[in-house]
Amino acid sequence: MEIYLSNSSGVPIYAQITDQIRAKIFAGELKEGDALPSIRLLAKELRISVITTKRAYEDLEQAGLIVTQPGRGSFVAAQNPELHREEALRNVERHLTDAIEAARRGGITGDEVRETLNVLLGDD
């Protein structure tokens, strides 16, 4: 599994791992039942502390994205479609917030933003 870490991003390493694995699950790259690398193996491959990798896996397990079976390893959990919908909604809200901020900086009115959104949605 390919995970890229950045020391200059300002995002903690465990969060970078969590975010990338979460993205792979939601994109369908990792499917229910797929095994994740062991905590030790991933730490070794990424040249980071086992504690950091363990924190990422714990966060993923708390979010219901993976399950850990003692002695067997960690696996992608069965996914709740509502969880996927919520993730997609959060993503859309983030992008819309960025678009609204860009519109305000550019002097574009709310009506112009709504009109543009309606055109893009095909609701013109």
C-alpha angles and dihedrals in degrees: 000000000000117000123169121206128198123200091193100051097087090229114117113253094240089054091050089054092045093048094049095047090045089052091050091052094048091045090053094243088120115042135193110294096017111140119237120214113271116266091249095047094049091047090051094047092048093040093233137122120287086228090061093051091045090054091053092050091047090052091050091049092049088052089054093243098116138023125212120212113196110244093008106062140234124316137183108266126228105277125236109223089215089058089054090049092051091049091050091048092051089049092051091047091052092051093045090050089053090048093050091050090050090049092051091049089050095048094247114153127233090247090055090049092050091047091050091048091050090051092049091048090048092243095123 
